[in-house]
Coordinates of C-alpha atoms and ligand atoms in Angstrom, one line a residue:
Chain A
M1 CA 65.4 70.1 168.0
D2 CA 64.2 74.1 167.4
I3 CA 65.8 77.1 166.1
K4 CA 66.0 80.5 167.0
V5 CA 66.8 82.8 164.7
N6 CA 68.2 86.4 165.0
V7 CA 69.0 88.7 162.3
R8 CA 71.1 91.9 162.7
E9 CA 72.4 94.7 161.0
A10 CA 76.3 94.6 160.9
Q11 CA 78.1 97.5 158.9
G12 CA 78.0 98.6 155.2
D13 CA 74.6 97.3 154.4
T14 CA 75.2 93.9 155.2
Y15 CA 73.1 91.6 157.7
V16 CA 73.9 89.0 160.4
V17 CA 71.7 85.8 160.3
D18 CA 72.1 84.8 163.7
L19 CA 71.1 80.6 163.8
N20 CA 71.2 78.5 167.2
G21 CA 70.0 74.5 167.6
E22 CA 68.8 72.1 164.7
I23 CA 67.8 73.0 161.1
D24 CA 65.2 70.2 159.7
V25 CA 62.0 69.8 157.7
Y26 CA 60.3 71.2 160.8
T27 CA 62.1 74.5 161.7
S28 CA 63.7 75.9 158.3
P29 CA 60.4 77.2 157.2
K30 CA 61.7 80.0 160.7
V31 CA 64.8 80.5 158.4
K32 CA 63.1 80.5 155.0
D33 CA 61.2 83.5 156.1
A34 CA 64.0 85.6 158.0
I35 CA 66.4 85.1 154.8
G36 CA 63.0 86.2 152.7
D37 CA 62.3 89.0 154.8
L38 CA 65.8 90.5 154.4
I39 CA 65.9 90.0 150.8
D40 CA 62.1 91.8 149.9
K41 CA 63.7 95.0 152.1
G42 CA 66.4 95.1 149.8
H43 CA 69.7 93.8 151.9
Y44 CA 71.3 91.4 149.0
N45 CA 74.7 91.0 151.2
L46 CA 74.0 88.5 154.6
V47 CA 76.6 86.3 156.8
I48 CA 74.4 83.7 158.4
N49 CA 76.2 82.4 160.9
L50 CA 76.0 79.1 161.8
E51 CA 78.2 78.0 164.9
K52 CA 75.5 77.4 166.8
V53 CA 74.0 75.3 164.4
R54 CA 74.5 71.2 165.6
Y55 CA 72.1 69.9 162.7
I56 CA 71.0 70.8 159.1
D57 CA 69.8 68.7 157.2
S58 CA 68.7 69.2 153.1
T59 CA 66.1 71.1 153.9
G60 CA 68.0 73.8 155.7
L61 CA 70.5 73.5 152.8
G62 CA 67.7 73.9 150.5
V63 CA 66.6 77.0 152.1
L64 CA 70.4 78.6 152.0
I65 CA 70.6 77.9 148.7
G66 CA 67.3 79.3 148.3
G67 CA 68.4 82.5 149.5
L68 CA 71.7 82.6 147.5
K69 CA 69.7 82.5 144.1
R70 CA 68.1 85.5 145.0
V71 CA 71.2 87.5 146.3
R72 CA 72.9 86.6 143.2
E73 CA 70.2 88.4 140.9
H74 CA 70.4 91.5 143.0
G75 CA 74.4 91.3 142.8
G76 CA 74.6 90.2 146.5
T77 CA 76.1 87.0 148.5
V78 CA 75.3 84.8 151.0
N79 CA 78.5 84.1 152.9
L80 CA 78.1 81.6 156.2
V81 CA 80.0 81.2 159.1
C82 CA 81.0 77.4 160.3
T83 CA 82.7 75.2 162.2
N84 CA 81.4 72.2 163.1
P85 CA 83.0 69.4 161.2
Q86 CA 79.7 67.0 160.7
I87 CA 78.1 70.2 159.3
K88 CA 81.1 71.4 157.3
K89 CA 81.0 67.1 155.8
I90 CA 77.8 67.4 154.7
F91 CA 78.7 71.5 152.3
D92 CA 81.8 69.3 151.3
I93 CA 79.5 65.5 150.3
T94 CA 77.0 67.8 148.3
G95 CA 79.7 70.0 146.5
L96 CA 77.9 73.1 148.4
V97 CA 81.4 74.1 149.5
K98 CA 81.8 75.1 145.4
I99 CA 78.7 77.6 146.3
F100 CA 79.3 79.4 149.2
G101 CA 82.1 81.3 150.8
I102 CA 82.0 79.1 154.2
Y103 CA 84.7 81.1 156.4
D104 CA 85.9 80.1 160.2
D105 CA 84.6 83.1 161.9
E106 CA 82.1 86.1 161.6
D107 CA 84.7 88.7 160.8
A108 CA 86.3 86.4 157.8
A109 CA 83.4 86.1 156.7
M110 CA 82.1 90.4 156.6
K111 CA 85.0 91.1 155.2
A112 CA 84.9 88.4 152.4
L113 CA 81.5 90.1 151.9
V114 CA 82.8 93.6 150.8
Chain B
M1 CA 64.1 44.7 167.2
V2 CA 63.4 49.0 167.7
E3 CA 60.2 49.5 166.2
L4 CA 58.8 53.0 165.6
R5 CA 55.9 54.4 164.4
I6 CA 55.2 58.0 163.6
P7 CA 52.4 60.8 162.0
S8 CA 53.5 61.9 158.8
K9 CA 54.1 65.1 159.6
A10 CA 57.4 67.8 160.0
E11 CA 57.2 67.5 164.0
W12 CA 57.8 64.0 164.4
V13 CA 60.9 64.2 162.1
A14 CA 63.3 64.9 164.7
V15 CA 61.4 62.2 167.4
A16 CA 62.5 59.3 164.5
R17 CA 66.4 61.1 164.7
L18 CA 66.9 61.1 167.8
A19 CA 65.4 57.6 168.4
V20 CA 67.7 56.2 165.9
A21 CA 70.4 57.5 167.0
A22 CA 70.0 56.0 170.8
V23 CA 69.9 53.2 169.2
A24 CA 73.1 53.6 167.0
N25 CA 75.0 54.5 170.3
R26 CA 74.5 51.1 171.6
L27 CA 76.3 50.2 168.7
N28 CA 79.8 50.5 168.4
F29 CA 80.0 53.2 166.5
S30 CA 81.7 56.7 166.1
I31 CA 80.2 59.9 167.1
E32 CA 80.7 61.0 163.8
D33 CA 78.9 57.7 162.4
I34 CA 75.6 58.2 164.4
E35 CA 75.2 61.7 163.0
D36 CA 75.7 59.9 159.6
V37 CA 72.5 57.4 160.2
K38 CA 70.6 60.7 162.0
L39 CA 71.0 62.9 158.8
A40 CA 70.3 59.8 156.6
V41 CA 66.8 58.7 158.5
A42 CA 66.0 62.2 158.5
E43 CA 66.3 62.6 155.5
A44 CA 64.1 59.5 154.3
C45 CA 61.0 60.4 156.6
T46 CA 61.8 63.9 155.1
N47 CA 61.2 61.9 151.6
C48 CA 58.1 60.0 153.1
I49 CA 56.5 63.6 154.3
Q50 CA 56.9 65.3 151.0
H51 CA 55.9 62.6 148.5
A52 CA 54.5 60.0 149.4
H53 CA 50.8 61.4 149.3
G54 CA 48.8 59.3 151.2
S55 CA 50.1 57.8 154.0
D56 CA 49.5 59.4 156.9
Q57 CA 52.3 56.9 158.7
I58 CA 55.5 56.5 158.1
E59 CA 57.4 53.5 160.0
I60 CA 61.0 53.3 161.2
T61 CA 62.9 49.8 162.2
C62 CA 66.0 49.3 163.8
E63 CA 68.1 45.8 163.4
T64 CA 71.1 45.6 165.8
E65 CA 74.1 43.4 165.0
P66 CA 77.7 44.1 166.4
E67 CA 78.8 44.5 162.4
G68 CA 76.2 47.4 162.2
L69 CA 72.6 48.9 162.1
T70 CA 70.0 47.9 159.8
V71 CA 67.4 50.9 159.4
R72 CA 63.8 50.5 157.5
V73 CA 62.3 53.1 156.4
R74 CA 58.6 52.8 154.7
D75 CA 55.8 54.3 153.9
Y76 CA 52.7 53.5 152.1
G77 CA 51.5 56.4 149.9
R78 CA 51.8 56.9 146.7
G79 CA 55.1 56.0 144.9
T80 CA 57.1 57.3 142.9
R81 CA 59.2 55.8 139.3
P82 CA 62.5 54.2 140.8
E83 CA 64.3 57.0 137.8
A84 CA 63.4 59.1 140.7
I85 CA 64.9 58.3 143.1
S86 CA 68.7 58.8 141.7
S87 CA 70.9 61.5 143.4
R88 CA 73.4 64.5 141.9
R89 CA 75.9 66.5 143.9
V90 CA 75.0 70.3 143.1
D91 CA 77.0 72.0 140.9
E92 CA 74.5 75.7 140.6
P93 CA 72.7 76.6 143.1
R94 CA 68.9 74.8 142.8
V95 CA 66.6 74.1 145.7
G96 CA 65.9 70.2 146.5
G97 CA 67.0 67.0 145.2
L98 CA 70.0 66.4 147.8
G99 CA 68.6 64.1 150.4
V100 CA 68.4 60.6 148.3
F101 CA 72.3 62.0 147.6
L102 CA 73.1 62.3 150.9
I103 CA 71.8 58.9 152.2
R104 CA 73.5 57.6 149.7
S105 CA 76.3 59.2 150.8
L106 CA 76.1 58.9 153.7
M107 CA 75.2 55.0 154.5
D108 CA 77.1 51.7 153.4
S109 CA 74.7 50.2 152.0
V110 CA 71.1 51.4 150.4
E111 CA 68.1 50.0 149.0
Y112 CA 64.7 51.4 147.6
D113 CA 61.7 49.4 146.8
V114 CA 59.7 52.0 145.2
H115 CA 56.4 50.3 144.1
P116 CA 53.6 53.6 142.9
E117 CA 50.8 51.9 145.2
R118 CA 52.1 50.1 148.1
G119 CA 54.4 53.2 148.6
T120 CA 58.4 53.3 149.5
N121 CA 60.2 50.1 151.2
L122 CA 64.1 51.9 152.2
V123 CA 66.4 49.9 153.5
M124 CA 69.9 51.1 154.5
I125 CA 72.7 49.6 156.6
K126 CA 75.7 51.6 158.4
K127 CA 78.9 49.1 159.3
V128 CA 80.6 49.9 162.5
T129 CA 84.3 50.2 160.7
N130 CA 86.4 49.8 164.1
Chain C
M1 CA 50.2 59.0 168.0
V2 CA 54.0 58.3 168.4
E3 CA 54.3 53.9 168.8
L4 CA 57.4 53.0 169.6
R5 CA 58.3 49.4 170.3
I6 CA 61.5 48.7 172.3
P7 CA 62.8 44.4 173.1
S8 CA 62.3 43.9 176.9
K9 CA 65.7 44.5 177.6
A10 CA 67.9 46.9 180.4
E11 CA 69.7 48.4 176.8
W12 CA 66.8 49.3 175.0
V13 CA 65.0 51.7 177.8
A14 CA 67.2 54.5 177.0
V15 CA 65.8 54.7 173.4
A16 CA 62.0 55.3 175.1
R17 CA 63.2 58.0 177.4
L18 CA 65.2 60.0 174.8
A19 CA 62.3 59.1 172.2
V20 CA 59.3 60.7 174.5
A21 CA 61.1 63.0 175.8
A22 CA 61.7 64.4 171.9
V23 CA 58.0 63.8 171.5
A24 CA 56.8 65.6 175.0
N25 CA 59.2 68.0 173.9
R26 CA 57.2 69.2 170.8
L27 CA 54.2 70.3 173.7
N28 CA 54.9 73.9 176.2
F29 CA 56.3 71.5 178.6
S30 CA 59.2 73.0 180.2
I31 CA 62.3 70.9 181.1
E32 CA 61.4 69.9 184.5
D33 CA 58.3 68.4 183.4
I34 CA 60.4 67.1 180.3
E35 CA 62.7 64.8 183.1
D36 CA 59.7 64.0 184.8
V37 CA 58.5 61.8 181.4
K38 CA 60.8 60.6 180.8
L39 CA 62.3 59.4 184.4
A40 CA 58.3 57.9 184.7
V41 CA 58.4 55.9 181.9
A42 CA 62.0 54.8 181.9
E43 CA 60.6 53.1 185.5
A44 CA 57.6 51.8 183.6
C45 CA 60.1 50.1 180.8
T46 CA 62.4 48.7 183.9
N47 CA 59.2 47.4 185.4
C48 CA 58.4 45.7 182.4
I49 CA 61.8 44.4 182.0
Q50 CA 61.9 43.2 185.7
H51 CA 58.5 41.7 186.3
A52 CA 57.3 41.2 183.5
H53 CA 58.4 37.4 182.8
G54 CA 57.7 36.1 179.6
S55 CA 57.0 39.1 177.3
D56 CA 59.4 40.1 175.0
Q57 CA 58.8 43.6 173.8
I58 CA 57.2 46.9 175.5
E59 CA 55.2 49.0 173.7
I60 CA 55.2 52.7 174.3
T61 CA 52.6 54.9 172.6
C62 CA 52.5 59.0 173.0
E63 CA 49.4 60.9 172.2
T64 CA 49.6 64.6 172.6
E65 CA 47.4 67.1 173.2
P66 CA 47.8 70.8 173.6
E67 CA 46.9 70.3 177.2
G68 CA 49.5 67.4 178.0
L69 CA 50.9 64.2 177.1
T70 CA 49.2 60.6 177.5
V71 CA 51.7 57.4 177.7
R72 CA 50.9 54.1 177.7
V73 CA 53.5 52.0 178.3
R74 CA 52.1 47.8 178.1
D75 CA 53.6 44.7 178.0
Y76 CA 52.2 41.1 177.5
G77 CA 54.3 39.2 180.4
R78 CA 52.9 37.7 183.8
G79 CA 51.2 40.5 185.8
T80 CA 50.9 40.9 189.2
R81 CA 48.5 41.6 191.7
P82 CA 46.8 45.3 191.9
E83 CA 47.8 45.7 195.5
A84 CA 52.5 45.3 194.5
I85 CA 51.4 48.5 192.4
S86 CA 51.1 50.6 195.8
S87 CA 54.0 52.6 196.8
R88 CA 55.8 54.1 199.8
R89 CA 58.5 56.3 200.5
V90 CA 61.6 55.1 202.2
D91 CA 61.8 56.0 205.9
E92 CA 65.2 53.3 205.8
P93 CA 67.8 52.1 203.7
R94 CA 65.7 49.4 202.0
V95 CA 66.7 48.5 198.0
G96 CA 63.4 48.4 195.5
G97 CA 60.0 49.6 195.7
L98 CA 60.6 53.3 194.8
G99 CA 59.4 52.5 191.0
V100 CA 55.9 52.7 191.1
F101 CA 56.4 55.6 193.8
L102 CA 58.1 57.7 191.1
I103 CA 55.7 57.3 188.7
R104 CA 52.9 58.1 190.8
S105 CA 54.8 61.1 192.4
L106 CA 55.5 62.7 188.7
M107 CA 52.6 62.4 186.7
D108 CA 49.3 63.9 186.9
S109 CA 47.8 60.7 186.0
V110 CA 48.3 57.1 186.7
E111 CA 46.2 54.0 185.6
Y112 CA 47.6 50.3 186.0
D113 CA 45.4 47.8 184.0
V114 CA 47.2 44.9 185.8
H115 CA 46.0 41.3 184.4
P116 CA 47.7 38.2 185.6
E117 CA 48.1 36.3 181.7
R118 CA 47.5 39.8 179.9
G119 CA 50.0 41.6 181.5
T120 CA 50.5 44.9 182.6
N121 CA 49.0 48.1 180.8
L122 CA 50.1 52.0 182.3
V123 CA 48.8 54.8 181.1
M124 CA 50.2 58.0 182.6
I125 CA 49.7 61.4 181.7
K126 CA 51.3 64.6 182.0
K127 CA 49.5 67.9 181.8
V128 CA 51.1 71.1 180.5
T129 CA 50.9 73.5 183.2
N130 CA 51.8 77.3 181.5
Chain D
M1 CA 73.6 56.8 177.8
D2 CA 76.2 55.2 178.8
I3 CA 78.2 55.8 182.6
K4 CA 81.2 56.3 183.6
V5 CA 83.1 55.6 187.1
N6 CA 85.7 56.5 188.4
V7 CA 87.7 55.4 191.4
R8 CA 90.2 57.3 193.9
E9 CA 91.6 57.7 197.3
A10 CA 91.3 60.9 199.1
Q11 CA 93.1 61.3 202.8
G12 CA 91.8 59.3 205.8
D13 CA 91.1 56.0 204.7
T14 CA 87.8 57.4 202.3
Y15 CA 87.4 56.8 198.3
V16 CA 85.8 58.9 195.8
V17 CA 83.6 57.2 193.9
D18 CA 82.7 59.8 190.7
L19 CA 80.1 59.2 188.0
N20 CA 79.9 60.6 185.1
G21 CA 76.6 59.8 182.8
E22 CA 73.3 58.6 183.4
I23 CA 72.7 55.5 186.0
D24 CA 69.6 53.9 184.7
V25 CA 68.8 49.6 184.5
Y26 CA 71.1 49.3 182.2
T27 CA 74.4 51.2 183.7
S28 CA 73.8 50.9 187.0
P29 CA 75.1 47.3 187.6
K30 CA 78.7 49.3 186.9
V31 CA 78.2 51.6 189.7
K32 CA 77.1 48.7 191.8
D33 CA 80.5 46.5 191.0
A34 CA 82.2 49.7 191.7
I35 CA 80.7 50.5 195.2
G36 CA 81.2 46.8 195.8
D37 CA 84.7 45.9 194.8
L38 CA 85.6 49.4 197.6
I39 CA 83.3 47.4 200.4
D40 CA 84.7 44.1 199.2
K41 CA 88.0 45.5 199.8
G42 CA 87.2 46.9 203.2
H43 CA 86.8 50.3 202.7
Y44 CA 83.1 51.8 204.6
N45 CA 83.5 55.9 203.9
L46 CA 83.0 56.6 200.5
V47 CA 82.2 60.0 198.8
I48 CA 79.9 59.1 195.4
N49 CA 80.3 62.4 193.1
L50 CA 77.7 62.8 191.5
E51 CA 77.8 66.4 189.8
K52 CA 77.7 65.2 186.4
V53 CA 75.3 62.8 186.7
R54 CA 72.3 64.2 184.3
Y55 CA 69.9 61.3 184.6
I56 CA 69.4 58.4 187.6
D57 CA 66.4 56.3 188.4
S58 CA 65.4 54.0 190.7
T59 CA 68.0 51.1 189.8
G60 CA 70.8 53.8 190.4
L61 CA 68.8 55.1 193.6
G62 CA 68.8 51.3 195.1
V63 CA 72.6 50.9 194.0
L64 CA 73.4 53.8 196.5
I65 CA 71.1 52.3 199.1
G66 CA 72.4 49.0 199.0
G67 CA 75.4 50.7 199.4
L68 CA 74.6 52.7 202.3
K69 CA 73.1 49.7 204.2
R70 CA 76.5 47.5 204.0
V71 CA 78.3 50.3 205.0
R72 CA 76.5 51.6 207.9
E73 CA 77.2 47.8 209.3
H74 CA 80.7 48.2 209.3
G75 CA 80.3 52.2 210.8
G76 CA 81.0 53.8 207.5
T77 CA 79.1 56.0 205.8
V78 CA 78.1 57.5 202.6
N79 CA 78.1 60.8 201.6
L80 CA 77.0 62.7 198.3
V81 CA 77.9 65.9 196.2
C82 CA 74.9 66.3 193.8
T83 CA 74.1 69.7 192.7
N84 CA 71.4 69.0 189.8
P85 CA 68.3 70.0 190.4
Q86 CA 66.1 67.3 188.9
I87 CA 68.4 64.7 191.4
K88 CA 67.9 66.8 193.9
K89 CA 64.4 66.7 193.1
I90 CA 64.1 62.7 193.2
F91 CA 66.1 62.8 196.2
D92 CA 63.8 65.0 197.6
I93 CA 60.2 62.9 196.9
T94 CA 61.3 59.7 197.5
G95 CA 62.5 60.7 201.4
L96 CA 66.1 59.9 201.0
V97 CA 67.4 63.1 201.7
K98 CA 66.6 61.8 205.2
I99 CA 68.9 58.6 204.6
F100 CA 71.8 60.2 203.2
G101 CA 73.9 63.3 203.5
I102 CA 73.9 64.9 200.4
Y103 CA 76.2 68.4 199.7
D104 CA 77.0 71.0 197.4
D105 CA 80.7 70.5 197.4
E106 CA 82.9 67.2 197.3
D107 CA 84.9 69.1 200.5
A108 CA 81.6 69.4 202.2
A109 CA 80.4 66.2 201.8
M110 CA 84.0 65.0 203.0
K111 CA 84.4 67.3 206.2
A112 CA 80.8 65.6 207.2
L113 CA 82.3 62.1 206.8
V114 CA 84.5 62.7 209.5
Ligands
LIG1 N1 59.1 57.5 150.4 C1 58.7 58.6 148.9 N2 57.8 58.5 148.5 C2 58.1 58.8 147.0 N3 58.8 59.8 146.3 C3 59.9 59.4 147.0 C4 60.4 59.1 148.3 N4 61.4 59.3 148.5 C5 62.7 60.2 147.5 N5 61.3 60.0 146.9 C6 61.8 60.5 145.4 O1 63.1 60.9 145.0 C7 62.8 62.0 144.6 C8 64.6 62.5 145.1 O2 64.4 62.8 147.0 P1 65.6 63.2 147.2 O3 66.8 63.6 146.7 O4 64.9 63.4 149.2 O5 65.1 65.2 146.2 P2 63.9 65.8 146.9 O6 63.3 65.9 148.3 O7 64.5 67.5 147.1 O8 63.2 65.7 145.4 C9 61.9 62.7 145.4 O9 61.8 64.0 144.4 C10 60.5 61.5 144.9 O10 60.5 61.4 143.5
LIG2 N1 54.4 45.6 184.2 C1 54.9 45.2 185.7 N2 54.6 44.0 185.7 C2 54.4 43.2 186.8 N3 54.3 43.6 187.9 C3 54.7 44.7 188.2 C4 55.1 45.5 186.8 N4 54.7 46.8 187.6 C5 55.2 46.7 188.3 N5 54.8 45.7 188.9 C6 54.9 45.0 190.4 O1 55.2 46.4 191.6 C7 55.5 46.3 192.2 C8 56.8 47.7 193.0 O2 57.4 48.3 191.7 P1 58.0 49.2 191.9 O3 57.8 50.5 192.8 O4 58.8 49.8 190.7 O5 59.4 48.2 192.4 P2 60.3 47.1 192.5 O6 60.6 46.9 191.2 O7 61.9 48.2 192.9 O8 59.8 46.1 193.2 C9 56.7 45.1 191.9 O9 57.6 44.6 192.2 C10 55.7 44.4 190.8 O10 55.4 43.5 191.6

């Protein structure tokens, strides 16, 4: 019912946001703040790792889309790591697969950034 | 019939989706079906919280039959115009507007009864497939 | 306040205990405290089902405050004599008679309002310790 | 919210009942039937493995006590395997630790039978 957010620097000027838990209308502001902070500090190439996310709703998707919009304005991008079939299905249904790069592991998401 | 009433606040949506998932668990649903129901209920509650101004509670009722689960989500806030309850896919990154689309995609039958003063009454059905 | 109403049937007790656990999760409880609340609610509902004859529903309400959670479980069945709501430890293997004892052991405050016709109203409190 | 029951023969004339899930007023009849069947067939030395039980309430405890009573009439016994701290606490609070042999693994529960 809660979300844990962990931000870490990776190679190059990329940052990884690890999310663990459930992203819904109650927890998504925390995710939004973490991503917003990174962008405010000038980091526009992000990997958001959803491997440990068990649940995401439209407010969570909205936060991801909002982040992508902002980094794109600076020529950056957001790649996602996602393996949970139910969450993959949600990206599929909503057509967000066409907008996000979605990868099975962090390495692949990272390589696709640079 | 199982009835649940929660305050119209973000922190209680998880209670609604977990309770409805527990109800759904008593039917012959797959895990994927239960996840669908959970998300649809959460989207409906989120909309009550974000759009139904003046309503301080959300009522959720579940009726179970061997063939499926009927979930009703209603608020008593200011409702919207029926046209607003449309749904769209995402072709460009735009924030918002996915909730009703997801509800319609995940449930087998979705009926909105939208009223500007009496609030919004959503009835949705998930059928047991196997 | 979160309110839940379930049919007075064994299959719905799990919905009550999961919903109340989800409510408790919003307070600063330890996992052990949440398990205590879950079990106390389940025991209360089980007693409504097994002893409150003539009641077809159980009402569960949760009130949260930073200091703790108040859960009320009530039925509208035939109640019992107040003396029946006693509790005992087990010294010889005897089946039954553990429910009320567990409720009293696991919760910080337990009040039974027992009425032969109006049914039983149980109010129990779990305090947040840290 | 459900319980899986598996019965298997072990060495000697002992039987092991593996329980997996939650034992409450809804699921305990299934457990009661499985134990009752064994006793009806004349098996009075049982190990009930609760390692995979996440939750038990007083109706579940009642089923265990009922089983113990019945096998004792035939000079048998019921030993439990239990590691979950919350469930151990329930046996503690109710005083059932004094009535059941409760062990950390199946081997120990088995050895204590014979
Ligand atoms: N319970 C409700 N009360 C009032 N309006 C609602 C309700 N549910 C949905 N709506 C309307 O439907 C629209 C579409 O909702 P949705 O698809 O979830 O997207 P979003 O919430 O991001 O706008 C909302 O903007 C709102 O106007
Ligand atoms: N909701 C209720 N309605 C009527 N009687 C009740 C209720 N709750 C408890 N009781 C009474 O309290 C007694 C003790 O309950 P409990 O400790 O759970 O043991 P058991 O249910 O095994 O008898 C019951 O036998 C019953 O007479």
